[in-house]
Coordinates of C-alpha atoms in Angstrom, one line a residue:
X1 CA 17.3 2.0 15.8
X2 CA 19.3 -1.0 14.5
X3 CA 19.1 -1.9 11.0
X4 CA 19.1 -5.8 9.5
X5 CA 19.8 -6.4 6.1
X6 CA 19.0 -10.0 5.3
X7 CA 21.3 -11.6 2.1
X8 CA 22.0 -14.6 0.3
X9 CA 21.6 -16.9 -2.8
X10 CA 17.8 -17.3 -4.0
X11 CA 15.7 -19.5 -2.5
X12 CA 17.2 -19.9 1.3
X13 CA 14.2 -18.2 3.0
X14 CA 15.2 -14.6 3.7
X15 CA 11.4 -13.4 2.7
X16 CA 10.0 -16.0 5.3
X17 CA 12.8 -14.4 7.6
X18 CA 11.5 -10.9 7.1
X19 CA 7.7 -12.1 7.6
X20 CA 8.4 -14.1 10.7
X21 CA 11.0 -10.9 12.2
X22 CA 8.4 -8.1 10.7
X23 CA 5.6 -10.3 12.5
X24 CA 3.0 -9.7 9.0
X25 CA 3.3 -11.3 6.0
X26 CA 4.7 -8.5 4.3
X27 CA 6.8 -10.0 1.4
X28 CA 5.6 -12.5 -1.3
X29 CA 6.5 -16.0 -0.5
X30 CA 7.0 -19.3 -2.9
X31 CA 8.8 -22.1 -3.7
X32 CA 10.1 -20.0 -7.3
X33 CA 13.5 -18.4 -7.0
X34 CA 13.9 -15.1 -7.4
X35 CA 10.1 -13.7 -6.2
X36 CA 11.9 -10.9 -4.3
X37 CA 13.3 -8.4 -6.3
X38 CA 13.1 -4.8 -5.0
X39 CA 14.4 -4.6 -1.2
X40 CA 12.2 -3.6 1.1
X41 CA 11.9 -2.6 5.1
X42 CA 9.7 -3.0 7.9
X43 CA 9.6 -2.3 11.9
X44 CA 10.4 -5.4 13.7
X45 CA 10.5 -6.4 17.5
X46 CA 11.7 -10.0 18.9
X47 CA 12.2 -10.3 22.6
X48 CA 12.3 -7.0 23.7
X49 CA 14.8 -5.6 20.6
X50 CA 13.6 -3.0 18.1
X51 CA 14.8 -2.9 14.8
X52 CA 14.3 -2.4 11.2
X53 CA 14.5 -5.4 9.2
X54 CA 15.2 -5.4 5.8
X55 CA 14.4 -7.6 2.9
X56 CA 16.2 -8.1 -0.4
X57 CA 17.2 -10.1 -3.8
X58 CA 18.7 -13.3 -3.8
X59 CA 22.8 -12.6 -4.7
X60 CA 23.8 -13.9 -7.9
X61 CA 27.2 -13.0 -10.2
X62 CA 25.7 -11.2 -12.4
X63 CA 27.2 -7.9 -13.5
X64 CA 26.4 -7.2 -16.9
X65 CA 22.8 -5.0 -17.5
X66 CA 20.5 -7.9 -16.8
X67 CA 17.5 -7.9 -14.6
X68 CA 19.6 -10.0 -12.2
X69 CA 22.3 -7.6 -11.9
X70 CA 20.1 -4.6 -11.4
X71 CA 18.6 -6.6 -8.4
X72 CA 21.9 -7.1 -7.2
X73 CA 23.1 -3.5 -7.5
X74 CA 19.7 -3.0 -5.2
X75 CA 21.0 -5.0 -2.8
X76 CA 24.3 -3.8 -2.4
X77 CA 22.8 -0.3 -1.9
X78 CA 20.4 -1.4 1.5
X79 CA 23.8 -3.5 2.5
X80 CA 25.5 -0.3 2.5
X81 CA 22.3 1.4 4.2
X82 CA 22.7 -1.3 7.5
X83 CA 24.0 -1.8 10.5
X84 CA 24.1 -5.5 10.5
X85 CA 24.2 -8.3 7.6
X86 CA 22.5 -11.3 7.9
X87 CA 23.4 -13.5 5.8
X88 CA 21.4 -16.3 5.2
X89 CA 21.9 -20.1 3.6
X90 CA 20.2 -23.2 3.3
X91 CA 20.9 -25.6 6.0
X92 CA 19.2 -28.7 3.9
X93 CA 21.0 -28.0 1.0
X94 CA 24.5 -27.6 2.2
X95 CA 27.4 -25.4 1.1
X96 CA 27.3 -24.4 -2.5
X97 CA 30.1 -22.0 -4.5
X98 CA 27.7 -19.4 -4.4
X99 CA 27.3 -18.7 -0.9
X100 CA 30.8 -19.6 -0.8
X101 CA 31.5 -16.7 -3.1
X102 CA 29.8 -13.8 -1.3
X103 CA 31.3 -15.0 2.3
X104 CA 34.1 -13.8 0.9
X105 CA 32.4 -10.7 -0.8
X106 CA 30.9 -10.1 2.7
X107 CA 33.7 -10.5 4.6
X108 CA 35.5 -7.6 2.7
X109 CA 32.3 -5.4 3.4
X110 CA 32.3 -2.7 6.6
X111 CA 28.8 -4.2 7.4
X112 CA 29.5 -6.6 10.5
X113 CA 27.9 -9.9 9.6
X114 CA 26.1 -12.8 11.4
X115 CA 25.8 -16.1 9.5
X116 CA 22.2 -17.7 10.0
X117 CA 21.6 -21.1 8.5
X118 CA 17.9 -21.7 8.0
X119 CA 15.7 -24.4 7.6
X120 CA 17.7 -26.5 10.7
X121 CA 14.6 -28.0 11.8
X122 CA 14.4 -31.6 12.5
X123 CA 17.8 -34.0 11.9
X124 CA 18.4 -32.8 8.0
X125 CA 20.4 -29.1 9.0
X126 CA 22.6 -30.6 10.9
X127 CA 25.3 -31.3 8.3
X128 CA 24.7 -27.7 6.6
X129 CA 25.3 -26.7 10.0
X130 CA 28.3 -27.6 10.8
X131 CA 29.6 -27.3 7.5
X132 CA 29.1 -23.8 7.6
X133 CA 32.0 -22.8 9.9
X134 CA 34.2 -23.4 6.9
X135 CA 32.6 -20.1 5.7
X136 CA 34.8 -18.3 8.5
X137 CA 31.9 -15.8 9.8
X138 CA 32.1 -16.8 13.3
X139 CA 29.2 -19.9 14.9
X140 CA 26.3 -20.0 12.6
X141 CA 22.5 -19.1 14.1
X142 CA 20.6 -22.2 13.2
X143 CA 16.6 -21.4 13.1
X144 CA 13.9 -22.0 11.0
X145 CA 12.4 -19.2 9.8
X146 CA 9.2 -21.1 8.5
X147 CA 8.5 -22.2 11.9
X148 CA 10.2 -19.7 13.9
X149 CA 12.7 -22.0 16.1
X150 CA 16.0 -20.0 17.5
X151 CA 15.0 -16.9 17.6
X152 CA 16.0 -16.6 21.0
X153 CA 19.7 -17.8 19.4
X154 CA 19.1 -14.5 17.0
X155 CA 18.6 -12.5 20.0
X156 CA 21.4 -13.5 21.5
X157 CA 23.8 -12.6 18.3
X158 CA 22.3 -9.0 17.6
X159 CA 22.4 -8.2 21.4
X160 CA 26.6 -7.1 21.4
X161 CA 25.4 -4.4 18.2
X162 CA 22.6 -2.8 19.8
X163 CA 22.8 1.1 20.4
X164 CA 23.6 1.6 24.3
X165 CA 20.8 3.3 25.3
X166 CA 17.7 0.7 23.9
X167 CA 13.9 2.5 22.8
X168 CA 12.5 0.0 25.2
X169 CA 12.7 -2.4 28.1
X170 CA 12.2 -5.9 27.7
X171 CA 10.2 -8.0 30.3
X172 CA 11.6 -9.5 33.7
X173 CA 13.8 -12.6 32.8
X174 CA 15.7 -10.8 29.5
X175 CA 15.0 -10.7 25.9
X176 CA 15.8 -14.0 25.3
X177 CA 13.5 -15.6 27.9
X178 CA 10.6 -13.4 26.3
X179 CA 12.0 -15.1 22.8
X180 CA 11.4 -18.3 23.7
X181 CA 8.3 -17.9 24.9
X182 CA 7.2 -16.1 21.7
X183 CA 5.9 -18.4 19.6
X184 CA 2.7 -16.9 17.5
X185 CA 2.9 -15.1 13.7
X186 CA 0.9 -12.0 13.7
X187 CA -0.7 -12.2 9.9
X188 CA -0.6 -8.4 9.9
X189 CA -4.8 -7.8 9.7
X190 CA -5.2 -4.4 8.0
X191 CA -7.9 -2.7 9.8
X192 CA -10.4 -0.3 8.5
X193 CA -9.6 3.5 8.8
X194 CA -10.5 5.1 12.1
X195 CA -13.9 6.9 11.9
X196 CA -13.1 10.0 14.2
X197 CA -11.9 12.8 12.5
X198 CA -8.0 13.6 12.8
X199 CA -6.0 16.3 12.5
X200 CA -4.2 16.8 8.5
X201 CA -1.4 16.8 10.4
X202 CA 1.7 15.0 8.1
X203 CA 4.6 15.5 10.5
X204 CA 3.0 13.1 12.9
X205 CA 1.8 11.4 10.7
X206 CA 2.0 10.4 6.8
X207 CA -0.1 10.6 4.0
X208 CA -0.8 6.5 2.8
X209 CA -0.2 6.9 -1.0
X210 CA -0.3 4.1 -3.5
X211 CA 0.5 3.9 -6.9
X212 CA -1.6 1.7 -9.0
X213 CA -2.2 0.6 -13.0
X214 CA -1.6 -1.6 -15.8
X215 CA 1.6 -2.9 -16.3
X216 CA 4.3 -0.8 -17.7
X217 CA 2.7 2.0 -17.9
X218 CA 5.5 3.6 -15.5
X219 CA 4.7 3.2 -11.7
X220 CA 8.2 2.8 -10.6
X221 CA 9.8 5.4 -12.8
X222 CA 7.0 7.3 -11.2
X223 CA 8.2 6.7 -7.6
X224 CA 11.7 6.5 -8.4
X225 CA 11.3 10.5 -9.9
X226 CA 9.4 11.4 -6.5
X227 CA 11.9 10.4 -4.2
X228 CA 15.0 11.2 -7.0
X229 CA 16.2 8.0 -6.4
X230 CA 16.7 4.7 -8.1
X231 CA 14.6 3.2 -4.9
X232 CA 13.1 0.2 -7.4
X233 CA 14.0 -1.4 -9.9
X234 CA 12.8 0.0 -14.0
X235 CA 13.4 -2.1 -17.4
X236 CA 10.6 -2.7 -20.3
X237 CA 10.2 -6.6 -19.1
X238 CA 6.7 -6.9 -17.8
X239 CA 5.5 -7.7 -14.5
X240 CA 8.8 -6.0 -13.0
X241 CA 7.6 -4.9 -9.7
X242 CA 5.9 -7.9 -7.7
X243 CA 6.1 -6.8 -4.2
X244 CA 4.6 -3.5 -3.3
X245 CA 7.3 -1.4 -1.7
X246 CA 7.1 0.9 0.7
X247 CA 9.2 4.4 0.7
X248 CA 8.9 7.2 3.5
X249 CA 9.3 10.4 1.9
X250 CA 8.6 14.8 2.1
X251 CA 7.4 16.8 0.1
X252 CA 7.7 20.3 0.6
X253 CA 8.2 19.3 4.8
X254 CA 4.8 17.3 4.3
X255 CA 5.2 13.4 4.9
X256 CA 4.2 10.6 2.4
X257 CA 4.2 6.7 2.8
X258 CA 4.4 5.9 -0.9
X259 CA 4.2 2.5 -2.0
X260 CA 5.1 0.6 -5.2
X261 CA 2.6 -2.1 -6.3
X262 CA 2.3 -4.5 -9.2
X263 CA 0.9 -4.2 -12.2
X264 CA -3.2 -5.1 -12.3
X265 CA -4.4 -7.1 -15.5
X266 CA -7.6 -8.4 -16.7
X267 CA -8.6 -11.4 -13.6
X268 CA -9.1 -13.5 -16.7
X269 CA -5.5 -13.3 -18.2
X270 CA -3.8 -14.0 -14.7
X271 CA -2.6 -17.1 -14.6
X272 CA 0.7 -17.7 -12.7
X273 CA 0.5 -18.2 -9.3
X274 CA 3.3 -15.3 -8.4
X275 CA 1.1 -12.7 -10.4
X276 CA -1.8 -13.9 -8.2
X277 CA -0.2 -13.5 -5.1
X278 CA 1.2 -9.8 -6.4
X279 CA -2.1 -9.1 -7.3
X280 CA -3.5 -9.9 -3.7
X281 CA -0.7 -8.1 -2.4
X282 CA -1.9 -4.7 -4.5
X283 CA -5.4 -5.2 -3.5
X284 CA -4.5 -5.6 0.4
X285 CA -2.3 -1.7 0.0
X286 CA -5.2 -0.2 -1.7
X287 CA -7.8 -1.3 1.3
X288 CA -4.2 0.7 3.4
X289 CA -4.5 3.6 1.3
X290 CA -5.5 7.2 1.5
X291 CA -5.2 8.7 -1.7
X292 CA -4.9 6.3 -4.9
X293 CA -2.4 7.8 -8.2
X294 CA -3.9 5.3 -11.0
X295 CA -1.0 5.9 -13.8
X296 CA -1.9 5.5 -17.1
X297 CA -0.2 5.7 -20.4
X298 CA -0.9 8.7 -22.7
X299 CA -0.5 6.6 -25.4
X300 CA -3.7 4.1 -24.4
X301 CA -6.0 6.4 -22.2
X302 CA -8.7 4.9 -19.9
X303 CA -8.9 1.5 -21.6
X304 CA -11.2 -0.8 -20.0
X305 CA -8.8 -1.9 -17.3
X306 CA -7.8 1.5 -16.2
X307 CA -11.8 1.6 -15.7
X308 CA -11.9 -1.1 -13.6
X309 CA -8.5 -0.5 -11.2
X310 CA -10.3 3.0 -10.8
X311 CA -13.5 1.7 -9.7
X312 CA -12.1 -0.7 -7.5
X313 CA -10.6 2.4 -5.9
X314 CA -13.7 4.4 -5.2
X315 CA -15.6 1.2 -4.2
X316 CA -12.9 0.7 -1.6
X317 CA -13.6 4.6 -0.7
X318 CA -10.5 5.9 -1.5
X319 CA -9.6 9.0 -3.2
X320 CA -8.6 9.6 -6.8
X321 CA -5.8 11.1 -8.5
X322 CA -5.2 10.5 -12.1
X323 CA -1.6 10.4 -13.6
X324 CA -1.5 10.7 -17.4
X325 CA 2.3 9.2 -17.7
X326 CA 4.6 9.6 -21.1
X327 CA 2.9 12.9 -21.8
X328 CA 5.8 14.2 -23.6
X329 CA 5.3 11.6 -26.2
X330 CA 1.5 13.0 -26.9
X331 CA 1.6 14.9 -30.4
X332 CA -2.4 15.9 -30.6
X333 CA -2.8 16.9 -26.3
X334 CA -5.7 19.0 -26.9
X335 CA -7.6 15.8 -28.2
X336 CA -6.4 13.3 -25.8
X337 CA -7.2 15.7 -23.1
X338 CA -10.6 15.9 -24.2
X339 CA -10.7 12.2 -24.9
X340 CA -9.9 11.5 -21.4
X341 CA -12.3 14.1 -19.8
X342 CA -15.2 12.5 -21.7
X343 CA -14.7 9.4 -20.8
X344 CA -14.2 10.1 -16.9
X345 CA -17.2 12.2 -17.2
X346 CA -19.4 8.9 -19.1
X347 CA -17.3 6.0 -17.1
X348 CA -16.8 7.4 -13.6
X349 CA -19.7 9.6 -12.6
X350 CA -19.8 8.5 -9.4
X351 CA -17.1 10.3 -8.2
X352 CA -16.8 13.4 -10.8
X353 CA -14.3 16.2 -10.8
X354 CA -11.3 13.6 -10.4
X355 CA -8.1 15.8 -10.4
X356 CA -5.9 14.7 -13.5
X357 CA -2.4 15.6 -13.7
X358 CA -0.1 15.3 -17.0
X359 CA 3.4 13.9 -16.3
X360 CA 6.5 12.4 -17.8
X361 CA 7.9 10.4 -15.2
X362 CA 11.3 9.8 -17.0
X363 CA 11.9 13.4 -17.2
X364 CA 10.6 14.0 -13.7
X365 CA 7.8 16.4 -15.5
X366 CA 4.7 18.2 -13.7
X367 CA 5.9 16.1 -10.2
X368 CA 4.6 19.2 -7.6
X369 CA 1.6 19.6 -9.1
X370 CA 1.0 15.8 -9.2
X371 CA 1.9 16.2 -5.2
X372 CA -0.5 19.4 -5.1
X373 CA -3.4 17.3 -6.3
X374 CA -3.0 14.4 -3.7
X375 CA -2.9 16.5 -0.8
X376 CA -5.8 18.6 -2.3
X377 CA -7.6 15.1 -2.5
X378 CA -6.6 14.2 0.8
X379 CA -8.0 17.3 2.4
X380 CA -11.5 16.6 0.4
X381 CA -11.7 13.4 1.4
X382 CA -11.5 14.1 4.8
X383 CA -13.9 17.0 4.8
X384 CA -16.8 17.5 7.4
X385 CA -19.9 19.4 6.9
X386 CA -22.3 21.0 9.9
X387 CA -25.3 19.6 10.7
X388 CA -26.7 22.6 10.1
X389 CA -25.2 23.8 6.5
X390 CA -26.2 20.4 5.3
X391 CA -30.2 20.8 6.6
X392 CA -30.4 24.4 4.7
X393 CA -29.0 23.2 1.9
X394 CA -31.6 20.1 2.2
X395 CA -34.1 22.5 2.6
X396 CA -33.4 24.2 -0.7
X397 CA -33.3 21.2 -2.3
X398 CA -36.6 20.0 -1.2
X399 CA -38.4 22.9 -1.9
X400 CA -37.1 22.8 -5.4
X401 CA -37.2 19.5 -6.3
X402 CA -39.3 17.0 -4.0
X403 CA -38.6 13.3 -4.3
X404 CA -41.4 11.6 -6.9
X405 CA -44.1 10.0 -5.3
X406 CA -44.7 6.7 -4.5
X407 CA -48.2 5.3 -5.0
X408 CA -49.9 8.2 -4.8
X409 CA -47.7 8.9 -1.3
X410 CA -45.0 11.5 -0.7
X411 CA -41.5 10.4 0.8
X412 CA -40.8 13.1 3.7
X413 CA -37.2 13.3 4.3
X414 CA -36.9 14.2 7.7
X415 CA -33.2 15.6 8.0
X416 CA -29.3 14.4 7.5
X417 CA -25.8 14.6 9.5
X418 CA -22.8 13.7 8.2
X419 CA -21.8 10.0 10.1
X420 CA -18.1 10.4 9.0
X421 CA -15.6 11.2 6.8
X422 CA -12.4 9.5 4.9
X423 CA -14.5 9.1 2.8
X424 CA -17.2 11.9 3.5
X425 CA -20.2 9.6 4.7
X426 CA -24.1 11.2 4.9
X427 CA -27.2 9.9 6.3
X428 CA -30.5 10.8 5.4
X429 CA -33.8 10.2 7.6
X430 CA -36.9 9.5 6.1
X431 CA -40.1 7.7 6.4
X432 CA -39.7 5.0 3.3
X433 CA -36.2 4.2 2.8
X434 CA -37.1 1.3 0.6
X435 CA -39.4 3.4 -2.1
X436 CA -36.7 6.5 -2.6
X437 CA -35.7 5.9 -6.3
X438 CA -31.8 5.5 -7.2
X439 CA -31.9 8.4 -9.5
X440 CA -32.9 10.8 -6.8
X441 CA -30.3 9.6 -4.6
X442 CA -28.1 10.6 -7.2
X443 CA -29.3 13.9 -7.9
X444 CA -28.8 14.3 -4.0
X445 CA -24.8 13.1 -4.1
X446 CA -24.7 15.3 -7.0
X447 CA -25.8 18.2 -4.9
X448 CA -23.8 17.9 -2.0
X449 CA -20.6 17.2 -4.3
X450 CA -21.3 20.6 -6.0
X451 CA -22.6 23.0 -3.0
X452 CA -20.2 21.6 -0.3
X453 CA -16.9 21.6 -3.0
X454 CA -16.2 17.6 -3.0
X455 CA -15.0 16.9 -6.1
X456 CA -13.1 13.9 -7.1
X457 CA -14.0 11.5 -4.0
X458 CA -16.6 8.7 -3.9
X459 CA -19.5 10.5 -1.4
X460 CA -21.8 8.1 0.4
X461 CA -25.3 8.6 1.0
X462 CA -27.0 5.9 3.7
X463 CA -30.8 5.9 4.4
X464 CA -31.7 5.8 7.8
X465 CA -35.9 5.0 9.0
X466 CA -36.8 7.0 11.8
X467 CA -38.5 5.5 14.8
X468 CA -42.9 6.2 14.6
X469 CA -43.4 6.9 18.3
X470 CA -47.1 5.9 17.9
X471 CA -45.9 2.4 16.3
X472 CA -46.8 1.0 19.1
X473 CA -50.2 2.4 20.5
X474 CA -49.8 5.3 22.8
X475 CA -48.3 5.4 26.2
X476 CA -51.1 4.7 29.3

C-alpha cells in the first residue's frame, strides 16, 4: 500500500490534511504552532485509492539537542519510511525562506515529492499559488484541507505512483469523479466493544493497548523500550507527548496496537487549551482500549491522581495492568512494594488482584513480564462462565450466606447467566431488585472474582426482576 508523508514549516495545515485524508479527527488541531510533535499514521482512502497517510512536525533549522530538533530528526525518519512526500505550505501566507530552504532539502531527498499549497480557498491563495512554481517541484496541488476542496486534484497527482496492481476498484466514472463527489468528514465515532465473544486470536487481530499516567513518569521511554525504537520523542520537559500515537507491534508472534497518550493532571490544574484537547484525546483511546498499563513513578506511588486515572479505567471497563517505572532507583523495594499493595487493596477494591509489574523503562528492565501480565489480563477480561457453574456456585452461596432480610421479607434470588464479557458482565434474577443491599452485592462480586479466577478486572453484576405470571390475574 502507498505511503504519504505530509511535511512542512509549522502552522500550514498538514494535521487538518491528515484528518480530512484519514477521514477522523485523529491529530490535535489549533491555531498554536508546533501542536504536532511525534509523527503519526493512519489508513486513508480518497476516490477509490488506499493508502497510509502520515502525519508529522512542522520542519524547522534546528540541529542542535533542542526539542525542536528532536522533532525534526522524527521527521526525517517517517520521510525516509515513505513512498511519497507531500509537502505542504501556506497559500495565504506566501513564500517564506523556510519553505524555501527545505524545497531544496527535499529535492536532494530519494522521496518523490508533490507540492500542495493549502488554504487556496476563495481569491487570497491565488498569489501563494502561483508563486510557488519558483520552488521548482513541478505544478502545485491547490486544496483546502479545512474544507476539503481539490481533492480530486490530489487524486490526480498520487495516481502515476500507485503500485500496478491496486487493493481495490474504484466506482464507474474513475477515482476522480468519486472525489469530487466526496464531500462529507467522517468524525471517526468510536463505538463500543462488540458483545459477542471472539476468538484471542492476535494474528488477525491486535491487542488495543494504551499507556496512561501522570506526566513524566515515563510513558514514552516505556513504548519506545517495547518496540526498541526511538518511535516518540523523550526529554524531562513536561507535557512532551500531546498526541496519542499509535505503534503496531509483536510480541513473542502475538500482535499489539500500542498507543502513546498524554500525560493526565488534576482537571483543576489544566488550563491551556492544547492540554485540554490532549486530555480529550487520552480519554477517547482509553474508551478504544483493551488492556490499560497506568505507569507510575516508584519514586511517588499511587498518589491521588494515579487513583483517579485508574478508576477512570475500570469505570470505562477496561482492564488493569500496573507499571511501577524507575524501579532501579528504589533503595527500600520491600517497603514500597508493600506500600503499593496496601493501598491498591484500600483504594481500588473494586477490581482486586490487579497484576503489578516493576520496570525500568530506560534500561528496558522486566519488559516480558510486563507483556505476560497484559495478555494474562486480556484473557481474564474476556473470560466466560457456564450457566451452570455459575448457578452451583450460587447455590453454595445461598445456602451459606442468604441475603439479609428486608422488612421482615426474604429476597429469593432466582438464578444468574453471564450477559457478556470484555468486561465479564453477570445478571442476577430476583424478586426485589430495589431492596438487595450494596454490601451483599459486593460480597457476591467478591465471590465470583475468587471461585471463577478473575482477578484484576472490574466485574459487573446487573439485577434483573423476573416477570410474576399471576401479576395479572390468571388466564380464563
Amino acid at each position: 500500500m502507498l505511503s504519504l508523508v505530509i511535511v512542512g514549516r509549522p502552522n500550514v495545515g498538514k494535521s487538518t490534511l491528515f484528518n480530512r485524508l484519514a477521514g477522523k479527527r485523529l491529530a490535535l488541531v489549533d491555531a498554536t504552532p508546533g501542536v504536532t510533535r511525534d509523527w503519526r499514521s493512519a489508513p486513508g482512502r480518497v476516490g477509490g485509492i488506499e493508502f497510509t497517510v502520515i502525519d508529522t512536525a512542522g520542519l524547522e533549522e534546528v540541529f542542535d539537542g533542542s526539542l525542536e530538533a528532536r522533532m525534526r530528526r522524527q521527521t526525517e525518519r517517517a520521510l525516509a519510511e515513505a513512498d511519497v512526500c507531500l509537502f505542504l505550505i501556506d497559500a495565504r501566507t506566501g513564500l517564506t525562506p523556510l519553505d524555501r530552504h527545505f524545497s531544496l532539502w527535499l529535492r536532494r531527498q530519494p522521496t518523490p515529492v508533490v507540492l500542495v499549497a493549502n488554504k487556496c480557498e476563495g481569491r487570497e491563495g491565488m498569489p501563494g499559488l502561483y508563486e510557488a512554481y519558483e520552488l521548482g517541484l513541478g505544478d502545485p496541488v491547490p486544496l483546502s484541507a479545512e474544507h476539503g476542496e481539490g481533492l480530486a486534484d490530489l487524486v490526480e497527482a498520487l495516481l502515476p505512483y500507485m503500485p500496478p496492481e491496486p487493493t481495490t476498484k474504484a466506482e464507474p466514472g474513475g477515482a476522480v469523479a468519486e472525489v469530487r463527489a466526496w464531500g462529507g468528514f467522517d468524525g471517526g465515532a468510536v463505538g463500543e466493544d462488540d458483545e459477542e465473544e471472539e476468538p484471542l486470536d492476535y494474528e488477525t487481530k491486535p491487542l488495543a493497548l494504551a499507556i496512561v499516567g501522570r506526566p513524566n513518569v515515563g510513558k514514552s521511554t516505556l513504548l519506545n523500550a517495547l518496540v526498541g525504537q526511538e518511535r516518540v520523542l523523550t526529554g524531562p520537559e513536561p507535557g512532551m507527548t500531546r498526541d496519542a500515537i499509535t505503534v503496531e507491534w509483536q510480541w513473542h508472534g502475538r500482535r499489539l496496537r500500542l498507543v502513546d497518550t498524554a500525560g493526565l493532571r488534576r482537571q483543576a490544574r489544566i488550563e491551556e487549551k492544547l492540554e485540554k484537547l490532549a486530555t480529550a484525546d487520552t480519554l477517547r483511546v482509553l474508551r478504544m482500549a483493551e488492556v490499560v498499563i497506568l505507569v507510575l513513578d516508584a519514586e511517588a506511588i499511587l498518589d491521588k491522581q494515579d487513583l483517579n486515572i485508574a478508576r477512570h479505567v475500570l469505570e470505562e471497563g477496561r482492564a488493569l495492568v500496573v507499571a511501577v517505572n524507575k524501579w532501579d532507583t528504589v533503595t527500600n523495594r520491600t517497603e514500597a512494594l508493600a506500600r503499593l499493595s496496601d493501598r491498591l487493596e484500600a483504594s481500588l477494591p473494586q477490581a482486586r488482584g490487579i497484576p503489578t509489574v516493576t520496570v525500568s523503562a530506560l534500561h528496558g528492565r522486566n519488559l516480558d513480564e510486563l507483556c505476560e501480565a497484559v495478555f494474562g489480563a486480556h484473557q481474564t477480561w474476556n473470560r466466560r462462565v457456564s450457566t451452570s457453574r455459575l448457578n452451583r456456585w450460587l447455590e453454595g452461596v445461598l445456602e451459606h450466606h442468604p441475603p439479609p432480610l428486608v422488612h421482615g421479607r426474604r429476597i429469593k434470588i432466582r438464578y444468574m447467566t453471564q450477559v457478556k464479557a470484555r468486561p465479564p458482565t453477570f445478571a442476577l434474577w430476583l424478586n426485589k431488585p430495589a431492596d438487595l443491599p450494596e454490601s451483599y452485592l459486593r460480597y457476591l462480586i467478591g465471590g465470583l472474582r475468587e471461585a471463577f479466577d478473575l482477578p484484576g478486572v472490574p466485574l459487573r453484576l446487573l439485577q434483573r426482576k423476573g416477570d410474576n405470571p399471576y401479576a395479572k390475574g390468571p388466564k380464563r
